[in-house]
mmCIF file of C-alpha atoms in Angstrom:
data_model
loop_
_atom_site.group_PDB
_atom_site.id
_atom_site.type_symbol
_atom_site.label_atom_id
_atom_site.label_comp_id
_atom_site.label_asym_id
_atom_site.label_seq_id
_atom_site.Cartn_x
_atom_site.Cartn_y
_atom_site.Cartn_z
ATOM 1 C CA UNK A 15 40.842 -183.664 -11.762
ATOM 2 C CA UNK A 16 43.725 -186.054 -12.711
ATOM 3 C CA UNK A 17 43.191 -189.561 -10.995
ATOM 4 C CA UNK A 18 46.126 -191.655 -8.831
ATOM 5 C CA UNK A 19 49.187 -191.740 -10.891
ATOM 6 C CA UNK A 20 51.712 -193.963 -10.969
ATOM 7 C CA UNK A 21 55.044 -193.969 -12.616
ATOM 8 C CA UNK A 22 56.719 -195.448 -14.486
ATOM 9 C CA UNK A 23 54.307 -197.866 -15.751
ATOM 10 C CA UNK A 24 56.847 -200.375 -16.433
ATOM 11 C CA UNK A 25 60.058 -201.419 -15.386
ATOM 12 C CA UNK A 26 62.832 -204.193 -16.038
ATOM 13 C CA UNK A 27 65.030 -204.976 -13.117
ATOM 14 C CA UNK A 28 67.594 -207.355 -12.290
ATOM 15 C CA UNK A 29 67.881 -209.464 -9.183
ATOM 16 C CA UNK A 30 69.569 -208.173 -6.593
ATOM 17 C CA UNK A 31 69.092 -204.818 -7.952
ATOM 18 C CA UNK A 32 66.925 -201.600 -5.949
ATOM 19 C CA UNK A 33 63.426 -200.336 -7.193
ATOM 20 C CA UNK A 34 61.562 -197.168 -6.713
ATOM 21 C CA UNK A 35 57.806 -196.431 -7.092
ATOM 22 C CA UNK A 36 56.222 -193.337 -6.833
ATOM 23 C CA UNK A 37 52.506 -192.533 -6.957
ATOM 24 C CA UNK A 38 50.703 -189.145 -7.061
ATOM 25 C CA UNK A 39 47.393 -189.141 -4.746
ATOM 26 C CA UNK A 40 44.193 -187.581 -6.011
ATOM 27 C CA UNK A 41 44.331 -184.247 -5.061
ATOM 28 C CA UNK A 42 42.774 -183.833 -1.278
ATOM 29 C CA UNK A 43 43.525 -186.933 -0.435
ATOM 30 C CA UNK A 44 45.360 -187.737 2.821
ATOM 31 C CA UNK A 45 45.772 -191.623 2.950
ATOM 32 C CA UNK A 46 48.109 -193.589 0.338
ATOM 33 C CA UNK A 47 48.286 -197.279 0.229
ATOM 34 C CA UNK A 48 50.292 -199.664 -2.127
ATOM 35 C CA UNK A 49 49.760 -203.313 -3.291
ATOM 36 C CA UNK A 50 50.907 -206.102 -4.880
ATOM 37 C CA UNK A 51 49.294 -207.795 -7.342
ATOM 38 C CA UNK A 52 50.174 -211.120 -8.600
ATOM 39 C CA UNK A 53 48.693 -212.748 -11.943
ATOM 40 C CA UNK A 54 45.496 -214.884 -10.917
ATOM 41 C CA UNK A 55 45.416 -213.285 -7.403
ATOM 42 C CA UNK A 56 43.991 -210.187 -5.450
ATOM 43 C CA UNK A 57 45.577 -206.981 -4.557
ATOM 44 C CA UNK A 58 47.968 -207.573 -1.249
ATOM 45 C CA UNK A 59 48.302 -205.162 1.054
ATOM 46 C CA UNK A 60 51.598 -203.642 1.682
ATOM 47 C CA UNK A 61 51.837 -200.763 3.333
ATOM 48 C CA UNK A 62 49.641 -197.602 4.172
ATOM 49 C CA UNK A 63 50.212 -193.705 5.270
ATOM 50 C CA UNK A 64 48.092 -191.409 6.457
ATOM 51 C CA UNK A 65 49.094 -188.179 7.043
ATOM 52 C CA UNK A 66 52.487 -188.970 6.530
ATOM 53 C CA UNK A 67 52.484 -191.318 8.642
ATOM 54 C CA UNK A 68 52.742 -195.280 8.320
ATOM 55 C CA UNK A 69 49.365 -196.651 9.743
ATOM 56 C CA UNK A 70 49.473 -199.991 8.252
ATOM 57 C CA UNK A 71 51.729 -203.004 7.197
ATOM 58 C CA UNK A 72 51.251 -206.282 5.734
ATOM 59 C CA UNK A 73 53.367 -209.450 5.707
ATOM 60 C CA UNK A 74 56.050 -207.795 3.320
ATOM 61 C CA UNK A 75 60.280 -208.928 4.497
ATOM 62 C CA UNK A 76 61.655 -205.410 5.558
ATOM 63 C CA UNK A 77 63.461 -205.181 1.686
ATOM 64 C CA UNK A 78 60.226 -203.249 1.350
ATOM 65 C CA UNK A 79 59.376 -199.577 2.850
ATOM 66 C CA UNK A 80 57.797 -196.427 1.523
ATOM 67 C CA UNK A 81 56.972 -192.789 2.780
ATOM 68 C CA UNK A 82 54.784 -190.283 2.160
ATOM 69 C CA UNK A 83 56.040 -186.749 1.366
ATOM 70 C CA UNK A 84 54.314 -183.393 2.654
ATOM 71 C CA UNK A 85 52.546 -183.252 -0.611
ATOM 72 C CA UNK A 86 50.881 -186.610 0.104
ATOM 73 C CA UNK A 87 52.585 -188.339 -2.588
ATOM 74 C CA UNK A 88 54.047 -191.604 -2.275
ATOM 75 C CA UNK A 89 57.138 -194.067 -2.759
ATOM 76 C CA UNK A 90 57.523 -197.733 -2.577
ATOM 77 C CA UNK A 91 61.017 -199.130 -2.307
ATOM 78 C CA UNK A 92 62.179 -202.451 -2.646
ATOM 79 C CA UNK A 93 65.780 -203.325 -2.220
ATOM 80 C CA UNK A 94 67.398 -206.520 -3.148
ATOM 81 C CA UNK A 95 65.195 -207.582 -5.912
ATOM 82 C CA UNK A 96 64.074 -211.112 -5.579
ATOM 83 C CA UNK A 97 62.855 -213.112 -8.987
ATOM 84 C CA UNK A 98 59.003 -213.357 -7.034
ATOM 85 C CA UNK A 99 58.866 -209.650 -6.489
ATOM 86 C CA UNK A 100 57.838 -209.356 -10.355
ATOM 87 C CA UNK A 101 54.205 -208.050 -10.317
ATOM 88 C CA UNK A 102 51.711 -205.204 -10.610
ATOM 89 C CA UNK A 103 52.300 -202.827 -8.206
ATOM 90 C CA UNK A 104 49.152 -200.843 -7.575
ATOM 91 C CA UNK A 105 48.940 -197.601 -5.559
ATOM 92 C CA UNK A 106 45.651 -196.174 -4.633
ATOM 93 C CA UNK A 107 44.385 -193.225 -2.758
ATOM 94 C CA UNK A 108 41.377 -192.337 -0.153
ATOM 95 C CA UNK A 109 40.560 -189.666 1.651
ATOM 96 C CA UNK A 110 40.525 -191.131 4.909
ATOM 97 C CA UNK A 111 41.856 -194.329 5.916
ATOM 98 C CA UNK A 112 38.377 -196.626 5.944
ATOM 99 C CA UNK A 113 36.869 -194.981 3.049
ATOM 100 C CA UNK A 114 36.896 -196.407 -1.022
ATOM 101 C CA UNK A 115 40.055 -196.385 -2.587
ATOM 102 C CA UNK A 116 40.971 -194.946 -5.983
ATOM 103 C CA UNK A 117 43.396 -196.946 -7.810
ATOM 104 C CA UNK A 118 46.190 -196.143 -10.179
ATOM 105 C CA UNK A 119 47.361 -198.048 -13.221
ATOM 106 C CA UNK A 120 49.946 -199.641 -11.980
ATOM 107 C CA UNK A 121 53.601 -200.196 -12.325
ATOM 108 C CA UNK A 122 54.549 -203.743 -13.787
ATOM 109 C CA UNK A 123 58.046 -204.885 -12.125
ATOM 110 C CA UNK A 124 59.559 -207.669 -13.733
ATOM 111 C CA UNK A 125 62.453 -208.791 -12.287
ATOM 112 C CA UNK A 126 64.811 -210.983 -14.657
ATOM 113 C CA UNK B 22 45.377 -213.240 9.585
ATOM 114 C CA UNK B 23 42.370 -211.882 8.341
ATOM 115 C CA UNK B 24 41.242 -214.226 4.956
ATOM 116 C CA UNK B 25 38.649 -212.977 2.936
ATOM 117 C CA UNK B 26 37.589 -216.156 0.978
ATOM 118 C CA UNK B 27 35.533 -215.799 -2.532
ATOM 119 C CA UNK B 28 33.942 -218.338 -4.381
ATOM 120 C CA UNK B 29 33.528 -219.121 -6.658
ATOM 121 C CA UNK B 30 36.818 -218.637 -8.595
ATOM 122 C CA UNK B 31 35.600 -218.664 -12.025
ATOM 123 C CA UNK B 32 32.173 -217.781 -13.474
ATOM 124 C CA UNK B 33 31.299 -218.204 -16.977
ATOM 125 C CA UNK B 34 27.669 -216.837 -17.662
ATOM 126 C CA UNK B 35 25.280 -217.077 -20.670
ATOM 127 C CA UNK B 36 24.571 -213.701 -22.208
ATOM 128 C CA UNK B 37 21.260 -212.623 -19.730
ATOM 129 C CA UNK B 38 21.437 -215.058 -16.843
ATOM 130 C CA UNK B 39 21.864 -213.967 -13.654
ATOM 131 C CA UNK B 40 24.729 -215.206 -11.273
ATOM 132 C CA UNK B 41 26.136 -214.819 -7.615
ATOM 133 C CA UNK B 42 29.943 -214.146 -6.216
ATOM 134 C CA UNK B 43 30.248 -215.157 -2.656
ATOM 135 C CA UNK B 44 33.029 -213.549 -0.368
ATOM 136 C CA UNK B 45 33.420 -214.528 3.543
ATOM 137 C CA UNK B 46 35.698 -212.982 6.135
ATOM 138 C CA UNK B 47 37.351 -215.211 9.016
ATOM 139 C CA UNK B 48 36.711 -211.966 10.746
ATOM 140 C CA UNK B 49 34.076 -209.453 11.815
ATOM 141 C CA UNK B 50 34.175 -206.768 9.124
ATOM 142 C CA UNK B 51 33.481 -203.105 9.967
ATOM 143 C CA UNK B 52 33.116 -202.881 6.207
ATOM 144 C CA UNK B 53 33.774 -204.044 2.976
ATOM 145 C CA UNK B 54 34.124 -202.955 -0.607
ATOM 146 C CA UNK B 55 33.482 -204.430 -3.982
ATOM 147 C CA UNK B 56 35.762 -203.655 -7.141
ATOM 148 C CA UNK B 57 36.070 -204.822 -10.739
ATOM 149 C CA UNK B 58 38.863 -205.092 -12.689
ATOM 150 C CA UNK B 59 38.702 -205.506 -16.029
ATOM 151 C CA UNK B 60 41.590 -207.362 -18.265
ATOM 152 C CA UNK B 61 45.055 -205.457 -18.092
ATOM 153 C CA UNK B 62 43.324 -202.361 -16.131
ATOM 154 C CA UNK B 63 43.157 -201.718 -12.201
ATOM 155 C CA UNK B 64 40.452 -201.997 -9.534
ATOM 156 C CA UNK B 65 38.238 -199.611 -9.531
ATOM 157 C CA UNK B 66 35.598 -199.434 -6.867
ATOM 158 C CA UNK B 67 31.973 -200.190 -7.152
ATOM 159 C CA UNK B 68 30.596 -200.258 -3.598
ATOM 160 C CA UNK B 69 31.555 -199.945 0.047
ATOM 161 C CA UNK B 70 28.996 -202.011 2.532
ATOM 162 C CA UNK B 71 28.709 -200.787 6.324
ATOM 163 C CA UNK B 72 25.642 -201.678 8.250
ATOM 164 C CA UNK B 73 24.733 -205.197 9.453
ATOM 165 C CA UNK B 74 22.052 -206.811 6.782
ATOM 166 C CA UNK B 75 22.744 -203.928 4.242
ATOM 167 C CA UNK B 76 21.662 -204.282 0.635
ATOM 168 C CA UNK B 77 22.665 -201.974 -1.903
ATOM 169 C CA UNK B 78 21.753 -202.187 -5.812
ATOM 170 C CA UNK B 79 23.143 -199.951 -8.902
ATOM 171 C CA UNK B 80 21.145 -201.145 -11.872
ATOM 172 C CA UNK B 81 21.780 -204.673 -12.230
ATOM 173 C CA UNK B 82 24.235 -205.236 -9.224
ATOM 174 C CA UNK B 83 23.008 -206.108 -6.085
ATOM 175 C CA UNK B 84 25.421 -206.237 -3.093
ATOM 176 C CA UNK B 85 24.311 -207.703 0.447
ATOM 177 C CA UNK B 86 26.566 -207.721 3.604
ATOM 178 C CA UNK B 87 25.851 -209.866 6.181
ATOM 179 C CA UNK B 88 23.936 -210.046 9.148
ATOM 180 C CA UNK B 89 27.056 -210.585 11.231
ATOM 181 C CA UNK B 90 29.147 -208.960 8.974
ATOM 182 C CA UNK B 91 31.728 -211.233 7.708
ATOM 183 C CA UNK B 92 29.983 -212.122 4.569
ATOM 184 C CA UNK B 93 28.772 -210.626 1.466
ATOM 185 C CA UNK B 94 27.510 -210.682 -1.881
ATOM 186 C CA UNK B 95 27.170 -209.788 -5.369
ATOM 187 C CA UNK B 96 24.502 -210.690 -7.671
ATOM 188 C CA UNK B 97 24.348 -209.403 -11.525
ATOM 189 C CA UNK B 98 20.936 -209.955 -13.355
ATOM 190 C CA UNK B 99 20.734 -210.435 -16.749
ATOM 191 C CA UNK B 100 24.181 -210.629 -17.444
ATOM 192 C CA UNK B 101 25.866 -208.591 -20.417
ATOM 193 C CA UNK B 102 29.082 -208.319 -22.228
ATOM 194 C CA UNK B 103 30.397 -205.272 -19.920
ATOM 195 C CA UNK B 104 30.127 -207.669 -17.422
ATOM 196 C CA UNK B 105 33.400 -209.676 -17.889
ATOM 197 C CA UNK B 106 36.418 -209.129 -15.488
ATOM 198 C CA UNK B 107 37.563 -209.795 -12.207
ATOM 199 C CA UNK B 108 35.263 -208.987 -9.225
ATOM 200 C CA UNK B 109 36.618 -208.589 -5.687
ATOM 201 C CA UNK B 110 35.588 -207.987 -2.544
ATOM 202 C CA UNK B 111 37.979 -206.214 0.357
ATOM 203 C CA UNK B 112 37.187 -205.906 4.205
ATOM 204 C CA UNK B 113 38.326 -203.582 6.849
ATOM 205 C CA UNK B 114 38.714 -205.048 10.193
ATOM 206 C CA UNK B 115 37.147 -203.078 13.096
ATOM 207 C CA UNK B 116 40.701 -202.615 14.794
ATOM 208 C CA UNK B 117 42.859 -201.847 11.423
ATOM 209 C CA UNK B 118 42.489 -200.210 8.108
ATOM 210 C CA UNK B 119 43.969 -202.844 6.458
ATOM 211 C CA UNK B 120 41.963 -203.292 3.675
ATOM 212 C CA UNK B 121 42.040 -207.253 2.390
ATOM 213 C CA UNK B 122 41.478 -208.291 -0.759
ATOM 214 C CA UNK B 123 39.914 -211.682 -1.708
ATOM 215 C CA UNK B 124 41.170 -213.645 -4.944
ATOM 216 C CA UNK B 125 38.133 -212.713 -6.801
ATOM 217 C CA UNK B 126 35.580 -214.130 -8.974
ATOM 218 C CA UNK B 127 36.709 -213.986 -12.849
ATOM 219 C CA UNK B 128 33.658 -213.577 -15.189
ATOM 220 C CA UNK B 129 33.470 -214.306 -18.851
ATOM 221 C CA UNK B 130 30.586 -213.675 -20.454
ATOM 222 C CA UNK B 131 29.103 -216.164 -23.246
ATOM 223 C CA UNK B 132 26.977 -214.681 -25.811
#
């Protein structure tokens, strides 16, 4: 079975500009959540969905939002690309919402 | 907030001593989870915690979570070279599924 996937696994934006993650779930999983991960620091949370639905948000400015699709799969968008938005962007998956979480690679944002 | 506090930051270990990352919650926990992340990879789980006073080991990890469960630990024996990365811990409030990540404990591994 293929783990969480990410894409793409890097990406070069400019400020101001509009990004678009997208992760792929392992399969039979139900709950996404994404991250951010700065250098030196631990994962934050940003948002998460269960069921298609968003069960979770962390202290992320509304330039950030995501859904989940009927497939479970995932995208994070973040408009209006600030210079401190550059960092690892981790997705991971879980079958339930309190349960371990399998992580993807990772997208790398930087934003120039 | 919930803050999930780990110390200490950094750990540097001689090749087969043992050592001991710290994490505490401001917050009763109904769980929490312990990952590693090595240099340039991504977490990837070791252990998820849920009763009051639970211990756990897998080979030379040991992982304790508090009687009042807002604390836990991890303690490696006999440290080896697979050891080095990041270690975190993460809790889950009772009332969310937030899952909060301390800053993590940073091994490197002398040998």
């Amino acid at each position: 079975d293929a783990g969480v996937t990410q894409s793409p696994t890097h990406l070069i934006k400019t400020r101001g500009q509009h990004v678009t993650l997208r992760c792929s779930p392992i399969s039979g999983h139900k709950s996404v959540s994404w991250y951010q991960q700065v250098l030196g620091q631990g994962p934050q949370f940003i948002f998460q969905y269960y069921e298609k639905e968003e069960r979770g948000r962390g202290n992320f400015p509304d330039r950030f939002s995501a859904r989940q699709f009927p497939n479970y799969s995932s995208e994070l968008n973040v408009n209006a690309l600030l210079l401190g938005d550059s960092a690892l962007y981790l997705c991971a998956s879980s079958l339930d919402m309190n349960t371990e979480a399998f992580f993807g690679q990772g997208t790398r944002l930087t934003v120039v | 907030g919930q803050q999930v506090m780990q110390i200490p930051q950094y750990q540097h270990v001689q090749e087969g001593e043992d050592f001991t990352t710290y994490c505490n919650s401001s917050t009763t926990l109904s769980n929490i989870q312990w990952y590693k992340q090595r240099p340039g990879g991504h977490p990837v789980f070791l252990i998820q915690l849920v009763k009051s006073g639970e211990v756990k080991k897998q080979k030379r990890l040991t992982f304790q979570f508090g009687e009042a469960k807002k604390n836990s630990s991890l303690h490696i024996t006999a440290t080896q070279t697979t050891d080095v990365g990041t270690y975190f811990c993460a809790g889950i409030r009772s009332n969310d599924y937030k899952l909060s990540f301390g800053a993590g404990t940073t091994v490197t591994v002398r040998a």
